[in-house]
Tab-separated table of C-alpha atoms in Angstrom:
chain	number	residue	atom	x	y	z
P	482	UNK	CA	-110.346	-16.808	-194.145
P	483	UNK	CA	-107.929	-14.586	-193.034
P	484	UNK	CA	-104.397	-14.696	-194.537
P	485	UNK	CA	-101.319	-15.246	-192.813
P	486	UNK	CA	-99.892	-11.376	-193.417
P	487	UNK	CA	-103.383	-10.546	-192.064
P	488	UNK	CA	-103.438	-12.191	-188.590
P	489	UNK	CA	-99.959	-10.365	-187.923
P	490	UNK	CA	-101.168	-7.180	-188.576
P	491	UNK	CA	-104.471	-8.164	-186.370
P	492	UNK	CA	-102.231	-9.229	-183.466
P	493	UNK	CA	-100.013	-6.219	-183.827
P	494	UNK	CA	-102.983	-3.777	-183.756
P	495	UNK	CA	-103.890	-5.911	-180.623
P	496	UNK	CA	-100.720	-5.394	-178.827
P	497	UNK	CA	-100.638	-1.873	-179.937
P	498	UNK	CA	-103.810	-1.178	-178.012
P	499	UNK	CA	-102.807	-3.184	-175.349
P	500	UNK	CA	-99.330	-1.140	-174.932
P	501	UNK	CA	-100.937	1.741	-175.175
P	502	UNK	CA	-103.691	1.049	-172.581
P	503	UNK	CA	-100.944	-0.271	-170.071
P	504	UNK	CA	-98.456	2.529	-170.791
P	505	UNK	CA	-101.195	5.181	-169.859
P	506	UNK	CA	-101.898	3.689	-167.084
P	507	UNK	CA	-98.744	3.560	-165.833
P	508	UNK	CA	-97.940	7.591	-166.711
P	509	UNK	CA	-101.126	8.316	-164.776
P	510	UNK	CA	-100.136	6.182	-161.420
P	511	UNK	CA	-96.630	8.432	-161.696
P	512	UNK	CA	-98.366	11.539	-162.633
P	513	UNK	CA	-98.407	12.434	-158.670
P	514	UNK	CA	-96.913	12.465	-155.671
P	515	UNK	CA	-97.598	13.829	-152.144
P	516	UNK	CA	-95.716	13.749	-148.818
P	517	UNK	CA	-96.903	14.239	-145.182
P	518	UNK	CA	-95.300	16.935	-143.510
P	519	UNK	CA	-95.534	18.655	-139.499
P	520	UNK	CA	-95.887	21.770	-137.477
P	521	UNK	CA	-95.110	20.922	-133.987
P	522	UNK	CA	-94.650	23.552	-131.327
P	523	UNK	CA	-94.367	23.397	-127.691
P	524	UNK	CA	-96.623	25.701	-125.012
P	525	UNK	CA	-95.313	26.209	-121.908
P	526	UNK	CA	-97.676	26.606	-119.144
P	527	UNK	CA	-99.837	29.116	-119.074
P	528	UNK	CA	-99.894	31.764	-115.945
P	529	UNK	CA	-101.761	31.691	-112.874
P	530	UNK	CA	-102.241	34.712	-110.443
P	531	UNK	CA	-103.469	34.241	-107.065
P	532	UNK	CA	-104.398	37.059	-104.183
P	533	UNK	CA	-102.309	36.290	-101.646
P	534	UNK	CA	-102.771	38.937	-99.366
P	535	UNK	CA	-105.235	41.986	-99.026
P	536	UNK	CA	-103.640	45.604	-98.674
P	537	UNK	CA	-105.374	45.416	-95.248
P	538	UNK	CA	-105.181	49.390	-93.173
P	539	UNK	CA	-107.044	47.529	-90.245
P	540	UNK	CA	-108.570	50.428	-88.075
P	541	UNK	CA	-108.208	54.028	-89.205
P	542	UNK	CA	-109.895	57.436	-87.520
P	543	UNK	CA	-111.649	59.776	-88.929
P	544	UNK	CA	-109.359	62.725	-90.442
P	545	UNK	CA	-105.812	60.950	-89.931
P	546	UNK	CA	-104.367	59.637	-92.929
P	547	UNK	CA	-103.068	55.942	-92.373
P	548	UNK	CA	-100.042	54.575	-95.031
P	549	UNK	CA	-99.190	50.589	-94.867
P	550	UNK	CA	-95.799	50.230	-96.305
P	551	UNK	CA	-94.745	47.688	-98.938
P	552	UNK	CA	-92.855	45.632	-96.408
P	553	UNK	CA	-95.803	45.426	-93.824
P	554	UNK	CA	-96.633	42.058	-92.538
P	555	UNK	CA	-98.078	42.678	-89.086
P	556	UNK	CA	-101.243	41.463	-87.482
P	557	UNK	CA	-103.140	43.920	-87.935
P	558	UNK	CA	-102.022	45.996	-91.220
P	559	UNK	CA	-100.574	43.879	-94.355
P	560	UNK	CA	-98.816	44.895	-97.591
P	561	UNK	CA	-100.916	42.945	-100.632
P	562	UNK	CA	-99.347	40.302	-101.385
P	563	UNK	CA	-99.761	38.616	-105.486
P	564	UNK	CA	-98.655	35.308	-106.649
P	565	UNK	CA	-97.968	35.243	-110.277
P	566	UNK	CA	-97.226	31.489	-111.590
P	567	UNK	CA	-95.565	30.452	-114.514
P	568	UNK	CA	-92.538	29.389	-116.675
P	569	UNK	CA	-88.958	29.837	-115.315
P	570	UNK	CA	-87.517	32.378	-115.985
P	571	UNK	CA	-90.034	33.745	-118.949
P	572	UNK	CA	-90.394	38.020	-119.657
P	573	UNK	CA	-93.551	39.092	-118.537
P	574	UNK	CA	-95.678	42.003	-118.894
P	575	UNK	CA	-97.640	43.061	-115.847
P	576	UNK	CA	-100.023	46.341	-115.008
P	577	UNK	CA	-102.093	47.073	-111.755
P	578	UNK	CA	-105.432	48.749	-112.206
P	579	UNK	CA	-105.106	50.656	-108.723
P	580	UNK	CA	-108.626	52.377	-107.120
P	581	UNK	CA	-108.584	56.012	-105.998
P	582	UNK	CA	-110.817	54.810	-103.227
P	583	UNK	CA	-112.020	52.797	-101.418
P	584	UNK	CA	-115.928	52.360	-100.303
P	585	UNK	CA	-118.555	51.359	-97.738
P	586	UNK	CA	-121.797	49.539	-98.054
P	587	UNK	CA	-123.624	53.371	-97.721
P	588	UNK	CA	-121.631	54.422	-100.689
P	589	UNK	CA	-119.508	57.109	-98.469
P	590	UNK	CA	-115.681	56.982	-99.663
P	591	UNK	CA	-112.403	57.469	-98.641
P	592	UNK	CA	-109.575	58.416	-100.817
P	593	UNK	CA	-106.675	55.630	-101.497
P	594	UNK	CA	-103.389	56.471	-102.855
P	595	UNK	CA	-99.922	54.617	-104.246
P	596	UNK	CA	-96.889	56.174	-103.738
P	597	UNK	CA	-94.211	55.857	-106.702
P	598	UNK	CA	-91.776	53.571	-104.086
P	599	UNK	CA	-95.143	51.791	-102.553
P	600	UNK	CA	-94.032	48.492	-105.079
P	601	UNK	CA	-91.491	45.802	-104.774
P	602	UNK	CA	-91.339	42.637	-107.494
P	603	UNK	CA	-89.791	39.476	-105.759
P	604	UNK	CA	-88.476	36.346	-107.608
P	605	UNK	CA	-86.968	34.479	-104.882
P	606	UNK	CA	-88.661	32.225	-102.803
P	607	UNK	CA	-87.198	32.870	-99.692
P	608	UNK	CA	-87.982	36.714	-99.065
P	609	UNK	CA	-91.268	37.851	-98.266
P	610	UNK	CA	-92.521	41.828	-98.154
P	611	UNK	CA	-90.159	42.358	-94.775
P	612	UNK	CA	-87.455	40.943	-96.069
P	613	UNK	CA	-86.457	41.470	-99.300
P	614	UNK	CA	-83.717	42.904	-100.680
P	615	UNK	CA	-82.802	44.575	-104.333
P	616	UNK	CA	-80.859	41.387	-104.759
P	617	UNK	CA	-84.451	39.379	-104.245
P	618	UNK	CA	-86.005	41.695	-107.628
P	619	UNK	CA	-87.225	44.949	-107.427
P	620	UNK	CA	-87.956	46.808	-104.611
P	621	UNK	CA	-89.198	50.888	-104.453
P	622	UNK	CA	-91.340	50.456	-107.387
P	623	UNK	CA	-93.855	52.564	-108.981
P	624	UNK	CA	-96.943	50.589	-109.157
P	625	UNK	CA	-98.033	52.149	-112.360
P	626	UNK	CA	-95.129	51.215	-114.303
P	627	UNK	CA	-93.254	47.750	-114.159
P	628	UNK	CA	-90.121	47.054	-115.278
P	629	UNK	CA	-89.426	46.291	-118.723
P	630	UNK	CA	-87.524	43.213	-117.572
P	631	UNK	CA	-89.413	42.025	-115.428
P	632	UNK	CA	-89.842	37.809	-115.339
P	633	UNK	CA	-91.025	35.087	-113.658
P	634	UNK	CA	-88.959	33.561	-111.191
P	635	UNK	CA	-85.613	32.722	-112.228
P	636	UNK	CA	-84.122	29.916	-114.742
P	637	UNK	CA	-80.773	29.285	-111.837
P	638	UNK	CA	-82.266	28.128	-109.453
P	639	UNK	CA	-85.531	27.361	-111.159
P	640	UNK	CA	-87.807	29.639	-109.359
P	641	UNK	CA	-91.663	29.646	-111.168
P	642	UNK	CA	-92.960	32.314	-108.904
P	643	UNK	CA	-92.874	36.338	-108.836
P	644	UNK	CA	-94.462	38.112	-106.111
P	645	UNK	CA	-95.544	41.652	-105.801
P	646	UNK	CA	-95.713	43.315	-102.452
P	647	UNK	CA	-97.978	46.408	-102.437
P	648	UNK	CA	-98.212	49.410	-100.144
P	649	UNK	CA	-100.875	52.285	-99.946
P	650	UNK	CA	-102.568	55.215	-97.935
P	651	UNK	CA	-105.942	55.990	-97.036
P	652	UNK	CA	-107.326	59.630	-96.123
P	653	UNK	CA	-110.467	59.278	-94.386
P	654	UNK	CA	-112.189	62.917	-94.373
P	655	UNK	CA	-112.962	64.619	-90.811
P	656	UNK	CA	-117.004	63.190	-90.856
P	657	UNK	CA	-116.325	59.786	-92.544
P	658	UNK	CA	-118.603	57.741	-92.128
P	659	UNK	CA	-117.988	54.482	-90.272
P	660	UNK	CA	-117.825	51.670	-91.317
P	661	UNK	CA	-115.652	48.859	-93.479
P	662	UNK	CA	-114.703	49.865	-96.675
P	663	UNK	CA	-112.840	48.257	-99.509
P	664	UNK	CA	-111.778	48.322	-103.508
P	665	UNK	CA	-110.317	46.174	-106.081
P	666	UNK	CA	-106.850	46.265	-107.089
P	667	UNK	CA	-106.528	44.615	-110.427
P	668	UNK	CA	-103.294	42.902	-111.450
P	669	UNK	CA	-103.244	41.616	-115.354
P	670	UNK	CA	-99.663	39.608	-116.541
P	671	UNK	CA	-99.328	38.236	-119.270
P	672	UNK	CA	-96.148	36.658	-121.192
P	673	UNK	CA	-94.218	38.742	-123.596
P	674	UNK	CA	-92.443	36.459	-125.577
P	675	UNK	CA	-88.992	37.435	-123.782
U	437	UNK	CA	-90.799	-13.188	-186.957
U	438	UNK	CA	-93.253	-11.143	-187.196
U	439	UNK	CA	-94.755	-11.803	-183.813
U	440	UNK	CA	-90.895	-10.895	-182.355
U	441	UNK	CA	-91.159	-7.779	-184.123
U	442	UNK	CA	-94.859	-6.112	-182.475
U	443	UNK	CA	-93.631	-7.323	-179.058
U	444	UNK	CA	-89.949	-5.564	-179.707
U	445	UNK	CA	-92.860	-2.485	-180.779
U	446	UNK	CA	-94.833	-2.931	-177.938
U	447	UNK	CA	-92.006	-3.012	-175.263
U	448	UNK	CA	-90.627	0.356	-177.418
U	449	UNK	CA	-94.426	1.859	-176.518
U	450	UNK	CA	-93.877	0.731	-172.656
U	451	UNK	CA	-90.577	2.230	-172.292
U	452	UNK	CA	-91.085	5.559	-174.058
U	453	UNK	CA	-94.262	6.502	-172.446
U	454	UNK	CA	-92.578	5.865	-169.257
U	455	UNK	CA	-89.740	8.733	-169.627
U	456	UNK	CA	-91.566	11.003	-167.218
U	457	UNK	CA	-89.988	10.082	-164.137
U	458	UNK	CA	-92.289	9.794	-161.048
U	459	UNK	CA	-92.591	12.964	-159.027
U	460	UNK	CA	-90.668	12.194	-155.493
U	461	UNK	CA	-91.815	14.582	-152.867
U	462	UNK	CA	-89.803	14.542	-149.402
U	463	UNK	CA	-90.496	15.978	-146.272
U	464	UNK	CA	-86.887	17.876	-145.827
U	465	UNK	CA	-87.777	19.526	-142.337
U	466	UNK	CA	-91.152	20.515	-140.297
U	467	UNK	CA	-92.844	23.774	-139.586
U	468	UNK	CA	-90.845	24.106	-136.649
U	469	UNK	CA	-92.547	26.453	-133.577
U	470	UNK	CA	-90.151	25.528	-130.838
U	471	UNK	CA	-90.958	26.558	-127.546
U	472	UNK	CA	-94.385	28.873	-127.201
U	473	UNK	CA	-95.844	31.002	-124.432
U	474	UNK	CA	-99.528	31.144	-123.717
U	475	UNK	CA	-100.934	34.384	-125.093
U	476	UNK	CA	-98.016	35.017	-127.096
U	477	UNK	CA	-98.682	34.266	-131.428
U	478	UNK	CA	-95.000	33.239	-132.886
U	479	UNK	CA	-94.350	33.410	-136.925
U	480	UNK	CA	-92.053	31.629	-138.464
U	481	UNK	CA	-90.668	33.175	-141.618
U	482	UNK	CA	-90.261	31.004	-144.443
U	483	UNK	CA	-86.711	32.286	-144.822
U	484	UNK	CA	-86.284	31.023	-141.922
U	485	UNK	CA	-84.035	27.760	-140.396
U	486	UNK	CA	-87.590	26.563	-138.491
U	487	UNK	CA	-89.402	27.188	-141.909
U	488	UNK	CA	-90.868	23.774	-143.556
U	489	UNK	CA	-88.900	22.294	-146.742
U	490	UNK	CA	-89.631	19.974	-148.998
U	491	UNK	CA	-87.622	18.863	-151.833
U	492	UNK	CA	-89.083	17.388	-155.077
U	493	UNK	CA	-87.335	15.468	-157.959
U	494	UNK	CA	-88.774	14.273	-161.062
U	495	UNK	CA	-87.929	14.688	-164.773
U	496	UNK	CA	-85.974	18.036	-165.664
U	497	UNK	CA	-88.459	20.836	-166.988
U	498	UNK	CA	-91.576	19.755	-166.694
U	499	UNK	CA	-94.427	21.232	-165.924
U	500	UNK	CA	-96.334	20.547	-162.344
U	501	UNK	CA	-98.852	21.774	-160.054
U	502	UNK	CA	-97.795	21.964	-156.238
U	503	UNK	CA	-100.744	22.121	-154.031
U	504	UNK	CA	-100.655	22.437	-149.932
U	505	UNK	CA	-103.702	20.847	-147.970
U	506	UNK	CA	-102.852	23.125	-144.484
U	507	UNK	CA	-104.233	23.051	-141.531
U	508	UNK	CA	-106.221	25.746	-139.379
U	509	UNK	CA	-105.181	24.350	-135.971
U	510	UNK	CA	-102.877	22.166	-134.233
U	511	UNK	CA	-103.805	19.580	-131.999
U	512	UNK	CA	-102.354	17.750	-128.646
U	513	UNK	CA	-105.227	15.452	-126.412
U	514	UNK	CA	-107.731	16.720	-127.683
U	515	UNK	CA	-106.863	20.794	-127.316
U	516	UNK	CA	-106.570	22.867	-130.679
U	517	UNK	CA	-104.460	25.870	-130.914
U	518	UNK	CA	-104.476	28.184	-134.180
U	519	UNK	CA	-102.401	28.443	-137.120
U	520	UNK	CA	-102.363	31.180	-139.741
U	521	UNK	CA	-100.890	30.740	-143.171
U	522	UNK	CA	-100.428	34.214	-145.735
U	523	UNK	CA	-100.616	34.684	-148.878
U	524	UNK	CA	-97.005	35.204	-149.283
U	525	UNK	CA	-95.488	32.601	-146.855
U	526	UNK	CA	-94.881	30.051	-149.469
U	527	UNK	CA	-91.581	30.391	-151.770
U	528	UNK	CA	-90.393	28.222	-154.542
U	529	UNK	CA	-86.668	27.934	-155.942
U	530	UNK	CA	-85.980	25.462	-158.689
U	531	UNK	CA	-82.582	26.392	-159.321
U	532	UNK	CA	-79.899	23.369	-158.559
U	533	UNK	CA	-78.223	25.085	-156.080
U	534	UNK	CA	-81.233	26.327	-153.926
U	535	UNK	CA	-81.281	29.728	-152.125
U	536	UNK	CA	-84.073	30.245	-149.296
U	537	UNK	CA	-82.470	33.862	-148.923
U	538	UNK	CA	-83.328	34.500	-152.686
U	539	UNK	CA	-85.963	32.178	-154.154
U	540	UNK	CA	-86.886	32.020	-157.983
U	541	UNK	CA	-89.958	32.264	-156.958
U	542	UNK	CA	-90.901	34.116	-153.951
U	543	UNK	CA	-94.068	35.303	-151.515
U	544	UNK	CA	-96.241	32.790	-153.040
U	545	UNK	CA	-99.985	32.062	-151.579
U	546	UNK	CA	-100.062	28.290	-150.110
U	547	UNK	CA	-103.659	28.390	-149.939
U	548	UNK	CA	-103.391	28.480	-153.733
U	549	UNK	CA	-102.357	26.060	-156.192
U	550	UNK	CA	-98.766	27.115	-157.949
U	551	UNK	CA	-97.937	26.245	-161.447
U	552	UNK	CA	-93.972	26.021	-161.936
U	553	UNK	CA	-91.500	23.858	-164.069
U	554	UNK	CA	-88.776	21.104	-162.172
U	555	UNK	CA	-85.305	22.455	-162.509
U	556	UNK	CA	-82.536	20.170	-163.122
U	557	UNK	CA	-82.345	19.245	-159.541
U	558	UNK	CA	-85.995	19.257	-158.996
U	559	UNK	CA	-87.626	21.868	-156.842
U	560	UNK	CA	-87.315	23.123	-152.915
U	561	UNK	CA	-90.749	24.661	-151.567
U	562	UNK	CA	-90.446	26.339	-148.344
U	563	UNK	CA	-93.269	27.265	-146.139
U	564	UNK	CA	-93.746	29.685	-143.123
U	565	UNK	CA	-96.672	29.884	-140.694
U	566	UNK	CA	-97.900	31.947	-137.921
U	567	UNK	CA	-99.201	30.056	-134.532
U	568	UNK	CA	-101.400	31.931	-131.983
U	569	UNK	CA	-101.713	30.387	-128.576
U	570	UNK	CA	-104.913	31.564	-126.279
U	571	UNK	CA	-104.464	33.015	-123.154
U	572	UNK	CA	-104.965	29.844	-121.564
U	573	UNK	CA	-103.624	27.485	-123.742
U	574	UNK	CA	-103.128	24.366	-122.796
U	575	UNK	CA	-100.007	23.633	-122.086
U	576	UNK	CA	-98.330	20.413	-124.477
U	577	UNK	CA	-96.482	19.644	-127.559
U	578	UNK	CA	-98.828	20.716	-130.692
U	579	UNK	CA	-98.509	18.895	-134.141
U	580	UNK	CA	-100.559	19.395	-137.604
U	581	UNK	CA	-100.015	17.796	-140.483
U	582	UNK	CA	-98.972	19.675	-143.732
U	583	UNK	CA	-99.756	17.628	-147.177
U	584	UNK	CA	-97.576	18.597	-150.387
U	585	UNK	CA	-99.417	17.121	-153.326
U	586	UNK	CA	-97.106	17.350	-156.749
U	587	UNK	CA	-98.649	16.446	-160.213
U	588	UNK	CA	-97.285	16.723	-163.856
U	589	UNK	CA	-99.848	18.764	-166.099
U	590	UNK	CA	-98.152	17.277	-169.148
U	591	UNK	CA	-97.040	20.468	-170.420
């Protein structure tokens, strides 16, 4: 038999326990705490280059030197012509790996060459390689250096387009050999974060 | 009597155990990118306005553990682009008037767990980041999520 001091002390011990117990539990469930944050960011569209036109010289003869001007658009001989698509208004970097000449099937070549005005940069959408104006971009470029400010199109009107014009000159040797020749010019762009 | 008494002792237990006041972590602003170009990686310095913040409040001087879960990309339909997080783009200030400019703690690793006691007004964590878009990236808006885990060590 227990006595009556006895089963107070029993049931305190109890609830002692039981407090304890409970009150740990509840320090661990408040012991931590996390929260769900983001990183957003936005890409613009990325850039697109098309060919537009060949630097086409057409015919040339033997031993006379032939140049196609920047601003050629005729039937027969053509400035090239690039497309470079993007974000309005956004700084790019651009660089044109040019050929120092240009070959036939036979492997004979012929000698190609850029003049340091044979460039012009457009960002309007109304010139074209015949037309266009300092107003329009750039025009009497050296095609081995672009400018540093260059961008695409404009942001007033929102123009998404730049186009380079390019001239050149072949000099075909006295015996060269007939025939069609060509070479790659490579342009690379790429944005620059202005 | 008696009886009164151990349940007046047991709701004493209850309440003083309890004093540690739950850790309260908040979101205060996002990792914020802005506007990207393809090609083009963009930092954001965690002294920085687009720098994540969080703010955490608890009980005045003790002692917790604040652990990032980061991410390695962010995501939109199904297109990842990569994120980049230093050893030193995490800072910590627990002072009450917080200073980004001049944490208490400063060029912390937030691939590591940090060890630091709540100031009277808690704690502000800020967090930097470096995103690098591919050539090609898809264009879109890119989200991650960023988990701030807070726990007392009891110290």
């Amino acid at each position: 038999m227990f006595s009556k001091n006895s089963r107070f002390l029993s049931l305190i011990a109890i609830l002692l326990m039981a407090g304890i117990f409970v009150a740990g539990s509840t320090s661990n469930v408040s012991a931590q705490a996390a929260v769900t944050n983001t990183a957003d960011a936005t890409v613009l569209a990325a850039i697109t280059i098309a060919a537009t036109t060949n630097l086409n010289f057409a015919s040339v003869y033997p031993g006379v030197p032939k140049t196609v001007a920047r601003t050629a658009t005729g039937a027969d001989t053509t400035a090239a012509i690039f497309t470079i698509t993007g974000q309005a208004g956004a700084g790019i970097s651009a660089f044109l790996v040019l050929p120092e000449y240009v070959s036939e099937t036979g492997g004979d070549r012929m000698t190609v060459s850029f003049g340091t005005t044979d460039m012009a940069l457009d960002t309007t959408t109304t010139a074209n390689p015949s037309t266009i104006v300092a107003g329009d971009g750039w025009i009497d470029q050296d095609p081995r250096s672009f400018p540093a400010a260059l961008v695409i199109g404009g942001t007033v009107p929102a123009v998404t387009t730049t186009k380079v014009y390019l001239g050149g000159k072949v000099i075909p040797s006295v015996f060269q050999t007939a025939g069609a020749y060509t070479g790659d010019i490579i342009l690379t762009v790429a944005y620059n974060g202005n | 009597m008696n009886c009164k008494l151990a349940i007046a002792f047991l709701f004493f237990l209850l309440i003083g155990t309890s004093a540690f006041a739950q850790p309260i972590v908040t979101g205060v602003s996002d990792l914020a990118f802005g506007t990207m170009y393809p090609g083009v990686p963009l930092k954001v310095d965690k002294a920085s306005a687009s720098a994540a913040e969080f703010s955490i409040t608890g009980t005045a001087g003790a002692e917790v553990t604040v652990t990032f879960t980061l991410p390695t990309y962010m995501n939109v339909s199904g297109y990842t682009m990569q994120m980049i997080f230093f050893n030193t783009d995490m800072a910590i200030d627990s002072n009450p008037t917080p200073n980004q400019l001049a944490p208490a703690y400063n060029d912390l690793d937030p691939w590591q767990t940090q060890t630091v006691r709540l100031g009277s007004a808690g704690l502000t964590v800020w967090l930097g980041g470096k995103a690098v878009p591919a050539l090609k990236q898809q264009s879109g808006s890119y989200v991650a999520d960023i988990v701030l885990t807070v726990q007392y060590t009891g110290n």
